[in-house]
Structures are given as structure tokens and as C-alpha cells.
Amino acid sequence: MRSLGKTRRTLTVGLCAIAVAAATAAPAHAEQAATAADRPAAAGTPGWSLKDTGTDVRLRGLAPVSRKTAWVAGSKGTVLRTTDGGRNWLDVSPPGADALEFRDVEAFDGRRAVVLAIGEGEASRVLRTEDGGASWTESFRNTDARAFYDCITFFDSRHGLAMSDPVDGKYRILSTGDGGRSWKVLPDAGMPPALPGEAGFAASGQCLVSSGRKDVWLATGGGATARVLHSADRGLNWTVAESTIPAGDPARGVFALAFRDRTHGLAVGGDYRADQASPRAAAVTGDGGRSWGQAQTPPPAYRSGVAWLPHSRSAALAVGPTGTDLTTDGGRSWRSFDTGSFDTVDCTPDFGCWASGEKGRVARLEF
């Protein structure tokens, strides 16, 4: 307990340092900040420490297990695993998967993980390993040309869901009760109709997220409004609420969600096109997603990943192609503290916060 308390105090001091630095940073320092983003944080300075993965593929899938162990997945059927805090990465990609686009990975420990490949028809697949990636078993292959799977989430080591863009006007949900060894399509009677043009974004593995034993949320975009769907019974029945994040275009909407419990959640997104502005790129809920409020000071640009910091009721990180932002007031205001590009972010209870993205970039938050 003494060690955990010391770590918590270090985290608190570090968050305060980030918040102060972000609030006082001058635009003239942008070039210097960009350079700093590509090297490890100096002693005593909170920031991302880049880890050499040995690959240049885009890694949109991320599943940290601890400060030492993490899985990443991405383009060209790539899956990597580290067990020493990112000093060394083992290529554990499934054989013959070069044509697959892995966009989500969920890991239970250093040996058991499930990866989701996205795409139309048979391009959407789920694979599972129980031996650290030494061997893989394909447990699901989509045979419906109308389906396109985007994200996967687990409530525990046995129960999980995967979601597809709408089929026949409703989102399609897959369910597993054996840790991803087998999957079945859930009935859609309790799923609200999708809006015209509405879909999920396979950008960070966070368009479908869970908290606790039964609660799960689904993020949407592309329709007239960006919405968040919620189920309290593991995907059988859903309610829907509009977010404040702009939509009305196939490139706009909610890209990522994070819930620290069944009531307090964050949403980030915007317009992923680099030449388009993304106002109101973050929203917050305190009632389980029944209603969403706009962030008073949102991130300055499109964000595709978001995560609560461990053991905190108010601090979270958001990442995107143009940088990382921090909130210390539960999502009401955000301040940038790094300009490096990342697609997704996640944290573990032992204060292991990781991010991954384009050109093989993986980093861990250091203090």
C-alpha cells in the first residue's frame, strides 16, 4: 500500500505539471514541442516515452495489460507484444494474415488475446491466441457481404461483444460467452434503427466499450447526428442519445468512448480529414450516456482515442493525429501537452498508460 500511495502522489504531481505546462504553453514553442514529442520525457517531466517497435505499420489496436505488458495490432496483419515495458517487441502476427487490417485487440493477460480484423464480408474476422501469439485460431469469419465489423469489447475474460455497421437498418452485434472461442449474432429486436448513412468508426478500437459486468456503449457518426447507444444487458436491448459532437458527414461523428464506471463517460471525435476543422470534439456524460454535454474547452482538433487515468475520478487523456490532450476536471476542459501523432490510448490499474498509432508509433506515459 505504501508503494501504491507513493505512485498515486507521483501521478497527481505529474498531472498538475502537465496541466500547468499545457495552460501556459505559448504558440511560439510549437516547433520545440513537436521535437520533444519524438523523444523520451526528461527526468521529472511527465510525457510520452516512445518505444521502438521495429515496424512502420499503423497500429490502431491497443491492449495494455500492465506497465510492462502490452499488445498492439494494425495493418498488414500485424500483432506485436511486449513484456518488458516496450524495450523489446515480439512479432506474434498470425501466419498468412498479411492482407488483414487489425483495428482492435483485447488482451486478458500476456498470453491470451483476441484480435478483430475489419472490412466488408470475409475481411471481418476474429482470431484468438492462448499462448502469447505463438499460435492463433480463427473463431469467426463474417459471411454476410452487408456486414462490416468495427470494434470489439469484453466485460470479463469470458463475455464479450463485437459490432458491425448497420445491416438491414440496424447495428449487428456478435456475442461470445467463452472468451472469444465462439460467436453468435444477437437478435436485433432491442436495437433502435440506424440513421441514414450512420456507421461506426474503426479508428481506435473504442467505438464499442464496456464497463462492469453488463453495460456497453456504441459510438456512431456519419448520420445527421452523432449518437451513443447504450445497453445494460450485454447487447440485447439498447437506448440511444444524441451527443454534442458534430456529424452530418461520413467523416464526422463520435470516434471513441471511455467510461470509468457505469455512469461517468467521455466521448471524442470530430472530422478525421486533416483539412477540416473539428469544433466541439469532446462531450461528457454523468448519467450513463442518457444525455451528453459539450466540453467547455474541447480538444483543438479531431481526436480518435480517449482513456481515463487509473484511480482518478477527473483525469483523462485524448489522442489524435495532431497531439495529446489532458483533462483534470472530468472532461469539461482539455489542454494539449504533446504534438505527436497517436490513434488510440488506454491505461491499466498499475498506472501503465500506453498510446499507439501511425508509422509503428507506440509510447508509454512516464513521470
CSV table of C-alpha atoms in Angstrom, one decimal:
chain,number,residue,atom,x,y,z
A,1,MET,CA,0.0,0.0,0.0
A,2,ARG,CA,2.9,2.3,0.7
A,3,SER,CA,4.2,1.8,-2.9
A,4,LEU,CA,0.7,2.4,-4.4
A,5,GLY,CA,0.3,5.6,-2.3
A,6,LYS,CA,3.6,6.9,-3.5
A,7,THR,CA,2.7,6.2,-7.1
A,8,ARG,CA,-0.6,8.0,-6.7
A,9,ARG,CA,1.1,11.1,-5.3
A,10,THR,CA,3.6,11.0,-8.2
A,11,LEU,CA,0.7,10.7,-10.7
A,12,THR,CA,-1.1,13.7,-9.1
A,13,VAL,CA,2.0,15.8,-9.2
A,14,GLY,CA,2.6,14.8,-12.8
A,15,LEU,CA,-0.9,15.6,-13.8
A,16,CYS,CA,-0.6,19.1,-12.2
A,17,ALA,CA,2.7,19.6,-14.1
A,18,ILE,CA,1.1,18.7,-17.4
A,19,ALA,CA,-1.9,20.9,-16.8
A,20,VAL,CA,0.2,23.9,-15.8
A,21,ALA,CA,2.5,23.4,-18.8
A,22,ALA,CA,-0.4,23.0,-21.2
A,23,ALA,CA,-2.2,26.1,-19.9
A,24,THR,CA,0.9,28.3,-20.1
A,25,ALA,CA,2.4,26.9,-23.4
A,26,ALA,CA,2.9,29.6,-26.0
A,27,PRO,CA,2.3,29.1,-29.7
A,28,ALA,CA,5.9,30.1,-30.4
A,29,HIS,CA,7.0,26.9,-28.7
A,30,ALA,CA,5.1,24.6,-31.2
A,31,GLU,CA,8.2,23.6,-33.1
A,32,GLN,CA,10.1,22.9,-29.9
A,33,ALA,CA,7.2,20.8,-28.6
A,34,ALA,CA,7.0,18.8,-31.8
A,35,THR,CA,10.6,17.9,-31.4
A,36,ALA,CA,10.1,17.0,-27.8
A,37,ALA,CA,7.2,14.7,-28.7
A,38,ASP,CA,9.6,12.4,-30.5
A,39,ARG,CA,12.0,11.7,-27.7
A,40,PRO,CA,11.5,10.2,-24.2
A,41,ALA,CA,10.4,12.5,-21.4
A,42,ALA,CA,13.2,14.1,-19.4
A,43,ALA,CA,13.6,13.1,-15.8
A,44,GLY,CA,10.8,14.5,-13.7
A,45,THR,CA,8.9,15.7,-16.7
A,46,PRO,CA,5.6,13.9,-17.5
A,47,GLY,CA,5.2,12.9,-21.1
A,48,TRP,CA,5.2,10.1,-23.7
A,49,SER,CA,8.3,7.9,-24.0
A,50,LEU,CA,8.4,6.4,-27.5
A,51,LYS,CA,9.2,2.7,-27.8
A,52,ASP,CA,10.9,1.2,-30.8
A,53,THR,CA,8.5,-1.4,-32.2
A,54,GLY,CA,10.6,-2.3,-35.3
A,55,THR,CA,7.7,-1.7,-37.7
A,56,ASP,CA,6.3,1.2,-39.6
A,57,VAL,CA,2.7,0.0,-40.0
A,58,ARG,CA,-0.2,1.8,-38.4
A,59,LEU,CA,-1.2,0.4,-35.0
A,60,ARG,CA,-4.8,1.3,-34.3
A,61,GLY,CA,-5.4,-1.6,-31.9
A,62,LEU,CA,-4.0,-1.4,-28.4
A,63,ALA,CA,-4.4,-3.6,-25.3
A,64,PRO,CA,-2.2,-2.8,-22.4
A,65,VAL,CA,-2.2,-5.4,-19.6
A,66,SER,CA,0.2,-3.6,-17.2
A,67,ARG,CA,3.1,-1.1,-17.3
A,68,LYS,CA,5.3,-4.0,-18.6
A,69,THR,CA,3.0,-6.0,-20.8
A,70,ALA,CA,1.0,-4.7,-23.8
A,71,TRP,CA,-0.3,-5.8,-27.2
A,72,VAL,CA,-0.7,-3.7,-30.3
A,73,ALA,CA,-2.3,-4.6,-33.7
A,74,GLY,CA,-2.6,-3.0,-37.0
A,75,SER,CA,-2.2,-3.0,-40.8
A,76,LYS,CA,-0.7,-5.9,-42.8
A,77,GLY,CA,-2.0,-8.4,-40.2
A,78,THR,CA,0.5,-7.1,-37.6
A,79,VAL,CA,0.3,-8.1,-33.9
A,80,LEU,CA,3.1,-7.2,-31.5
A,81,ARG,CA,3.6,-8.0,-27.8
A,82,THR,CA,6.0,-6.6,-25.2
A,83,THR,CA,6.6,-8.0,-21.6
A,84,ASP,CA,9.4,-5.6,-20.6
A,85,GLY,CA,7.7,-2.2,-20.8
A,86,GLY,CA,8.4,-1.7,-24.5
A,87,ARG,CA,12.1,-2.3,-24.6
A,88,ASN,CA,11.6,-5.3,-26.8
A,89,TRP,CA,8.7,-6.3,-29.0
A,90,LEU,CA,7.9,-9.8,-30.3
A,91,ASP,CA,6.2,-10.1,-33.6
A,92,VAL,CA,3.4,-12.5,-33.0
A,93,SER,CA,1.4,-11.8,-36.1
A,94,PRO,CA,-0.9,-14.7,-37.2
A,95,PRO,CA,0.6,-16.6,-40.2
A,96,GLY,CA,-0.9,-15.7,-43.6
A,97,ALA,CA,-2.7,-12.6,-42.2
A,98,ASP,CA,-0.8,-10.0,-44.3
A,99,ALA,CA,-4.0,-8.9,-46.1
A,100,LEU,CA,-5.9,-8.3,-42.9
A,101,GLU,CA,-6.5,-5.0,-41.2
A,102,PHE,CA,-6.4,-5.5,-37.5
A,103,ARG,CA,-8.1,-2.5,-35.8
A,104,ASP,CA,-8.9,-3.8,-32.3
A,105,VAL,CA,-7.2,-6.1,-29.9
A,106,GLU,CA,-8.4,-7.2,-26.4
A,107,ALA,CA,-6.0,-8.9,-24.1
A,108,PHE,CA,-6.7,-10.8,-20.9
A,109,ASP,CA,-3.0,-11.2,-19.9
A,110,GLY,CA,0.4,-11.7,-21.5
A,111,ARG,CA,-0.7,-15.0,-23.2
A,112,ARG,CA,-4.4,-14.6,-24.0
A,113,ALA,CA,-5.7,-12.1,-26.6
A,114,VAL,CA,-8.4,-11.6,-29.2
A,115,VAL,CA,-7.9,-9.5,-32.4
A,116,LEU,CA,-10.5,-8.1,-34.8
A,117,ALA,CA,-9.9,-7.7,-38.5
A,118,ILE,CA,-12.2,-5.2,-40.2
A,119,GLY,CA,-13.6,-4.9,-43.7
A,120,GLU,CA,-16.5,-6.0,-45.9
A,121,GLY,CA,-17.6,-9.6,-46.0
A,122,GLU,CA,-14.9,-12.1,-45.1
A,123,ALA,CA,-12.4,-9.4,-44.4
A,124,SER,CA,-14.1,-9.1,-41.0
A,125,ARG,CA,-12.7,-11.8,-38.7
A,126,VAL,CA,-11.9,-12.6,-35.1
A,127,LEU,CA,-8.7,-14.6,-34.1
A,128,ARG,CA,-7.7,-15.8,-30.7
A,129,THR,CA,-4.4,-16.9,-29.0
A,130,GLU,CA,-3.8,-18.6,-25.7
A,131,ASP,CA,0.0,-18.9,-25.9
A,132,GLY,CA,1.2,-15.4,-26.3
A,133,GLY,CA,0.7,-15.3,-30.1
A,134,ALA,CA,2.8,-18.5,-30.9
A,135,SER,CA,-0.4,-19.9,-32.5
A,136,TRP,CA,-3.8,-18.4,-33.5
A,137,THR,CA,-7.2,-19.8,-34.0
A,138,GLU,CA,-9.8,-18.1,-36.3
A,139,SER,CA,-13.0,-18.1,-34.3
A,140,PHE,CA,-15.2,-16.0,-36.5
A,141,ARG,CA,-15.3,-15.1,-40.2
A,142,ASN,CA,-18.1,-12.8,-41.5
A,143,THR,CA,-20.0,-14.4,-44.4
A,144,ASP,CA,-22.5,-11.6,-44.9
A,145,ALA,CA,-21.3,-9.2,-47.6
A,146,ARG,CA,-23.5,-6.4,-46.0
A,147,ALA,CA,-21.7,-6.5,-42.6
A,148,PHE,CA,-18.6,-4.6,-41.7
A,149,TYR,CA,-17.2,-5.2,-38.2
A,150,ASP,CA,-15.6,-2.2,-36.4
A,151,CYS,CA,-14.9,-2.9,-32.8
A,152,ILE,CA,-14.8,-5.5,-30.0
A,153,THR,CA,-15.0,-5.3,-26.2
A,154,PHE,CA,-15.0,-7.7,-23.3
A,155,PHE,CA,-16.8,-7.5,-19.9
A,156,ASP,CA,-14.6,-10.1,-18.4
A,157,SER,CA,-12.4,-13.0,-19.7
A,158,ARG,CA,-15.4,-14.9,-21.0
A,159,HIS,CA,-18.1,-12.5,-22.1
A,160,GLY,CA,-17.7,-10.0,-24.9
A,161,LEU,CA,-19.3,-8.3,-27.9
A,162,ALA,CA,-18.3,-7.2,-31.4
A,163,MET,CA,-20.3,-4.7,-33.5
A,164,SER,CA,-20.9,-4.3,-37.2
A,165,ASP,CA,-22.2,-1.3,-39.2
A,166,PRO,CA,-25.9,-1.5,-39.8
A,167,VAL,CA,-27.4,-4.5,-41.7
A,168,ASP,CA,-31.0,-4.1,-42.7
A,169,GLY,CA,-31.1,-0.8,-40.9
A,170,LYS,CA,-29.8,-1.9,-37.5
A,171,TYR,CA,-26.3,-2.4,-36.0
A,172,ARG,CA,-25.4,-6.0,-35.8
A,173,ILE,CA,-23.9,-7.4,-32.5
A,174,LEU,CA,-21.9,-10.5,-32.1
A,175,SER,CA,-21.7,-12.2,-28.7
A,176,THR,CA,-19.3,-14.6,-27.0
A,177,GLY,CA,-19.5,-16.4,-23.7
A,178,ASP,CA,-16.3,-18.4,-23.8
A,179,GLY,CA,-13.6,-15.9,-24.2
A,180,GLY,CA,-13.9,-15.5,-27.9
A,181,ARG,CA,-13.7,-19.1,-28.9
A,182,SER,CA,-17.1,-19.0,-30.5
A,183,TRP,CA,-19.5,-16.2,-31.5
A,184,LYS,CA,-23.2,-15.8,-32.3
A,185,VAL,CA,-25.2,-12.9,-33.8
A,186,LEU,CA,-27.6,-11.5,-31.2
A,187,PRO,CA,-31.3,-10.8,-32.2
A,188,ASP,CA,-31.8,-7.2,-33.2
A,189,ALA,CA,-35.3,-6.7,-31.7
A,190,GLY,CA,-33.9,-4.4,-29.0
A,191,MET,CA,-31.7,-2.4,-31.3
A,192,PRO,CA,-33.0,1.1,-32.4
A,193,PRO,CA,-33.0,1.8,-36.1
A,194,ALA,CA,-29.8,3.4,-37.5
A,195,LEU,CA,-30.0,6.8,-39.1
A,196,PRO,CA,-29.4,7.1,-42.9
A,197,GLY,CA,-25.7,7.0,-43.6
A,198,GLU,CA,-24.9,6.2,-39.9
A,199,ALA,CA,-22.0,3.8,-39.1
A,200,GLY,CA,-19.2,3.2,-36.6
A,201,PHE,CA,-15.6,4.2,-37.0
A,202,ALA,CA,-12.9,1.6,-36.9
A,203,ALA,CA,-10.3,4.1,-35.9
A,204,SER,CA,-9.1,3.2,-32.4
A,205,GLY,CA,-10.9,0.1,-31.1
A,206,GLN,CA,-13.0,2.4,-29.0
A,207,CYS,CA,-16.3,2.6,-30.9
A,208,LEU,CA,-17.6,-0.2,-28.6
A,209,VAL,CA,-16.7,-0.1,-25.0
A,210,SER,CA,-17.9,-1.7,-21.8
A,211,SER,CA,-17.8,-1.1,-18.0
A,212,GLY,CA,-18.6,-3.6,-15.4
A,213,ARG,CA,-20.4,-6.9,-16.0
A,214,LYS,CA,-23.2,-5.8,-18.4
A,215,ASP,CA,-23.0,-2.2,-19.5
A,216,VAL,CA,-21.8,-1.4,-23.1
A,217,TRP,CA,-21.8,1.7,-25.3
A,218,LEU,CA,-21.6,2.1,-29.1
A,219,ALA,CA,-20.4,5.3,-30.8
A,220,THR,CA,-21.7,6.4,-34.2
A,221,GLY,CA,-21.1,9.0,-36.9
A,222,GLY,CA,-21.9,9.7,-40.5
A,223,GLY,CA,-25.6,10.4,-39.9
A,224,ALA,CA,-27.4,13.6,-39.3
A,225,THR,CA,-26.4,13.5,-35.6
A,226,ALA,CA,-23.6,11.7,-33.8
A,227,ARG,CA,-25.2,9.3,-31.3
A,228,VAL,CA,-24.2,7.0,-28.5
A,229,LEU,CA,-26.2,3.8,-27.9
A,230,HIS,CA,-26.2,2.1,-24.5
A,231,SER,CA,-27.1,-1.5,-23.4
A,232,ALA,CA,-27.4,-2.6,-19.8
A,233,ASP,CA,-27.9,-6.3,-20.6
A,234,ARG,CA,-24.8,-7.2,-22.7
A,235,GLY,CA,-26.2,-6.1,-26.0
A,236,LEU,CA,-29.8,-7.4,-26.1
A,237,ASN,CA,-31.6,-4.1,-25.6
A,238,TRP,CA,-30.4,-0.6,-26.4
A,239,THR,CA,-31.3,3.0,-25.8
A,240,VAL,CA,-29.9,5.9,-27.8
A,241,ALA,CA,-28.9,9.5,-27.1
A,242,GLU,CA,-27.6,12.3,-29.3
A,243,SER,CA,-24.1,13.6,-28.5
A,244,THR,CA,-23.0,17.2,-29.0
A,245,ILE,CA,-20.2,16.2,-31.4
A,246,PRO,CA,-20.9,17.4,-34.9
A,247,ALA,CA,-21.9,14.9,-37.6
A,248,GLY,CA,-23.8,15.3,-40.9
A,249,ASP,CA,-21.0,13.9,-43.0
A,250,PRO,CA,-19.4,10.5,-43.5
A,251,ALA,CA,-16.2,11.7,-41.9
A,252,ARG,CA,-17.7,13.2,-38.8
A,253,GLY,CA,-19.0,11.8,-35.5
A,254,VAL,CA,-18.0,10.1,-32.3
A,255,PHE,CA,-14.9,8.1,-32.8
A,256,ALA,CA,-14.1,6.9,-29.3
A,257,LEU,CA,-15.7,6.4,-25.9
A,258,ALA,CA,-14.4,5.8,-22.4
A,259,PHE,CA,-16.3,5.0,-19.2
A,260,ARG,CA,-14.7,4.9,-15.7
A,261,ASP,CA,-17.8,3.3,-14.3
A,262,ARG,CA,-21.4,2.8,-15.5
A,263,THR,CA,-22.3,6.5,-15.2
A,264,HIS,CA,-19.3,8.7,-16.0
A,265,GLY,CA,-18.2,8.7,-19.6
A,266,LEU,CA,-16.3,10.7,-22.2
A,267,ALA,CA,-16.7,10.9,-26.0
A,268,VAL,CA,-14.3,12.3,-28.5
A,269,GLY,CA,-14.3,12.7,-32.3
A,270,GLY,CA,-14.8,15.3,-34.9
A,271,ASP,CA,-13.8,15.3,-38.6
A,272,TYR,CA,-10.9,13.0,-39.4
A,273,ARG,CA,-10.0,14.9,-42.6
A,274,ALA,CA,-6.8,16.9,-41.9
A,275,ASP,CA,-8.1,19.9,-43.8
A,276,GLN,CA,-11.3,20.2,-41.9
A,277,ALA,CA,-11.9,21.8,-38.5
A,278,SER,CA,-13.3,19.8,-35.6
A,279,PRO,CA,-15.1,22.1,-33.2
A,280,ARG,CA,-16.9,20.6,-30.2
A,281,ALA,CA,-14.7,17.5,-30.5
A,282,ALA,CA,-15.5,16.2,-27.0
A,283,ALA,CA,-18.5,15.5,-24.8
A,284,VAL,CA,-19.2,14.2,-21.3
A,285,THR,CA,-21.9,12.3,-19.5
A,286,GLY,CA,-22.7,11.7,-15.9
A,287,ASP,CA,-25.8,9.6,-16.3
A,288,GLY,CA,-24.6,6.6,-18.2
A,289,GLY,CA,-25.0,8.1,-21.6
A,290,ARG,CA,-28.6,9.1,-21.4
A,291,SER,CA,-27.6,12.7,-22.0
A,292,TRP,CA,-24.3,14.4,-23.2
A,293,GLY,CA,-22.9,17.8,-22.5
A,294,GLN,CA,-20.5,19.7,-24.6
A,295,ALA,CA,-16.9,20.2,-23.3
A,296,GLN,CA,-16.5,23.8,-22.4
A,297,THR,CA,-12.9,23.8,-23.7
A,298,PRO,CA,-12.7,20.9,-26.1
A,299,PRO,CA,-9.5,19.5,-27.8
A,300,PRO,CA,-8.3,21.8,-30.6
A,301,ALA,CA,-8.7,19.1,-33.3
A,302,TYR,CA,-10.1,15.7,-34.2
A,303,ARG,CA,-9.4,13.1,-31.6
A,304,SER,CA,-9.8,9.3,-32.2
A,305,GLY,CA,-8.9,7.8,-28.7
A,306,VAL,CA,-9.7,8.5,-25.1
A,307,ALA,CA,-8.9,6.9,-21.7
A,308,TRP,CA,-9.5,7.7,-18.1
A,309,LEU,CA,-6.3,7.7,-16.0
A,310,PRO,CA,-6.3,5.0,-13.4
A,311,HIS,CA,-7.5,5.7,-9.8
A,312,SER,CA,-8.7,9.1,-10.9
A,313,ARG,CA,-12.3,10.5,-10.9
A,314,SER,CA,-11.4,13.5,-13.0
A,315,ALA,CA,-8.3,13.0,-15.2
A,316,ALA,CA,-8.3,11.5,-18.7
A,317,LEU,CA,-6.2,11.6,-21.9
A,318,ALA,CA,-7.4,12.1,-25.5
A,319,VAL,CA,-5.2,11.4,-28.6
A,320,GLY,CA,-5.3,12.1,-32.3
A,321,PRO,CA,-3.0,12.8,-35.3
A,322,THR,CA,-2.1,16.3,-34.0
A,323,GLY,CA,-1.4,15.6,-30.4
A,324,THR,CA,-2.5,14.5,-26.9
A,325,ASP,CA,-4.8,16.4,-24.5
A,326,LEU,CA,-5.4,16.2,-20.8
A,327,THR,CA,-8.5,16.9,-18.7
A,328,THR,CA,-8.3,17.2,-15.0
A,329,ASP,CA,-12.0,18.2,-14.4
A,330,GLY,CA,-13.8,15.1,-15.8
A,331,GLY,CA,-13.9,16.2,-19.4
A,332,ARG,CA,-15.2,19.7,-19.1
A,333,SER,CA,-12.0,21.3,-20.3
A,334,TRP,CA,-9.0,19.9,-22.2
A,335,ARG,CA,-5.4,21.2,-22.6
A,336,SER,CA,-2.8,19.9,-25.1
A,337,PHE,CA,0.6,18.8,-23.8
A,338,ASP,CA,2.1,16.9,-26.7
A,339,THR,CA,2.0,17.2,-30.5
A,340,GLY,CA,3.0,13.6,-31.5
A,341,SER,CA,0.5,11.6,-33.6
A,342,PHE,CA,-1.4,8.7,-31.9
A,343,ASP,CA,-4.6,6.9,-32.8
A,344,THR,CA,-5.6,5.2,-29.6
A,345,VAL,CA,-4.8,5.3,-25.8
A,346,ASP,CA,-5.5,3.1,-22.8
A,347,CYS,CA,-4.4,2.7,-19.2
A,348,THR,CA,-4.0,-0.1,-16.7
A,349,PRO,CA,-4.6,-0.1,-12.9
A,350,ASP,CA,-0.8,-0.1,-12.2
A,351,PHE,CA,-0.5,3.3,-13.9
A,352,GLY,CA,0.5,1.9,-17.3
A,353,CYS,CA,-0.8,4.4,-19.9
A,354,TRP,CA,0.0,3.5,-23.5
A,355,ALA,CA,-0.7,5.0,-26.9
A,356,SER,CA,-0.2,3.8,-30.4
A,357,GLY,CA,-0.7,5.0,-34.0
A,358,GLU,CA,0.8,5.6,-37.4
A,359,LYS,CA,4.3,4.5,-38.5
A,360,GLY,CA,4.6,2.0,-35.8
A,361,ARG,CA,4.4,4.6,-33.0
A,362,VAL,CA,3.9,3.2,-29.5
A,363,ALA,CA,4.6,5.2,-26.3
A,364,ARG,CA,4.1,4.8,-22.6
A,365,LEU,CA,3.4,7.8,-20.2
A,366,GLU,CA,6.4,8.4,-18.0
A,367,PHE,CA,6.9,10.6,-15.0
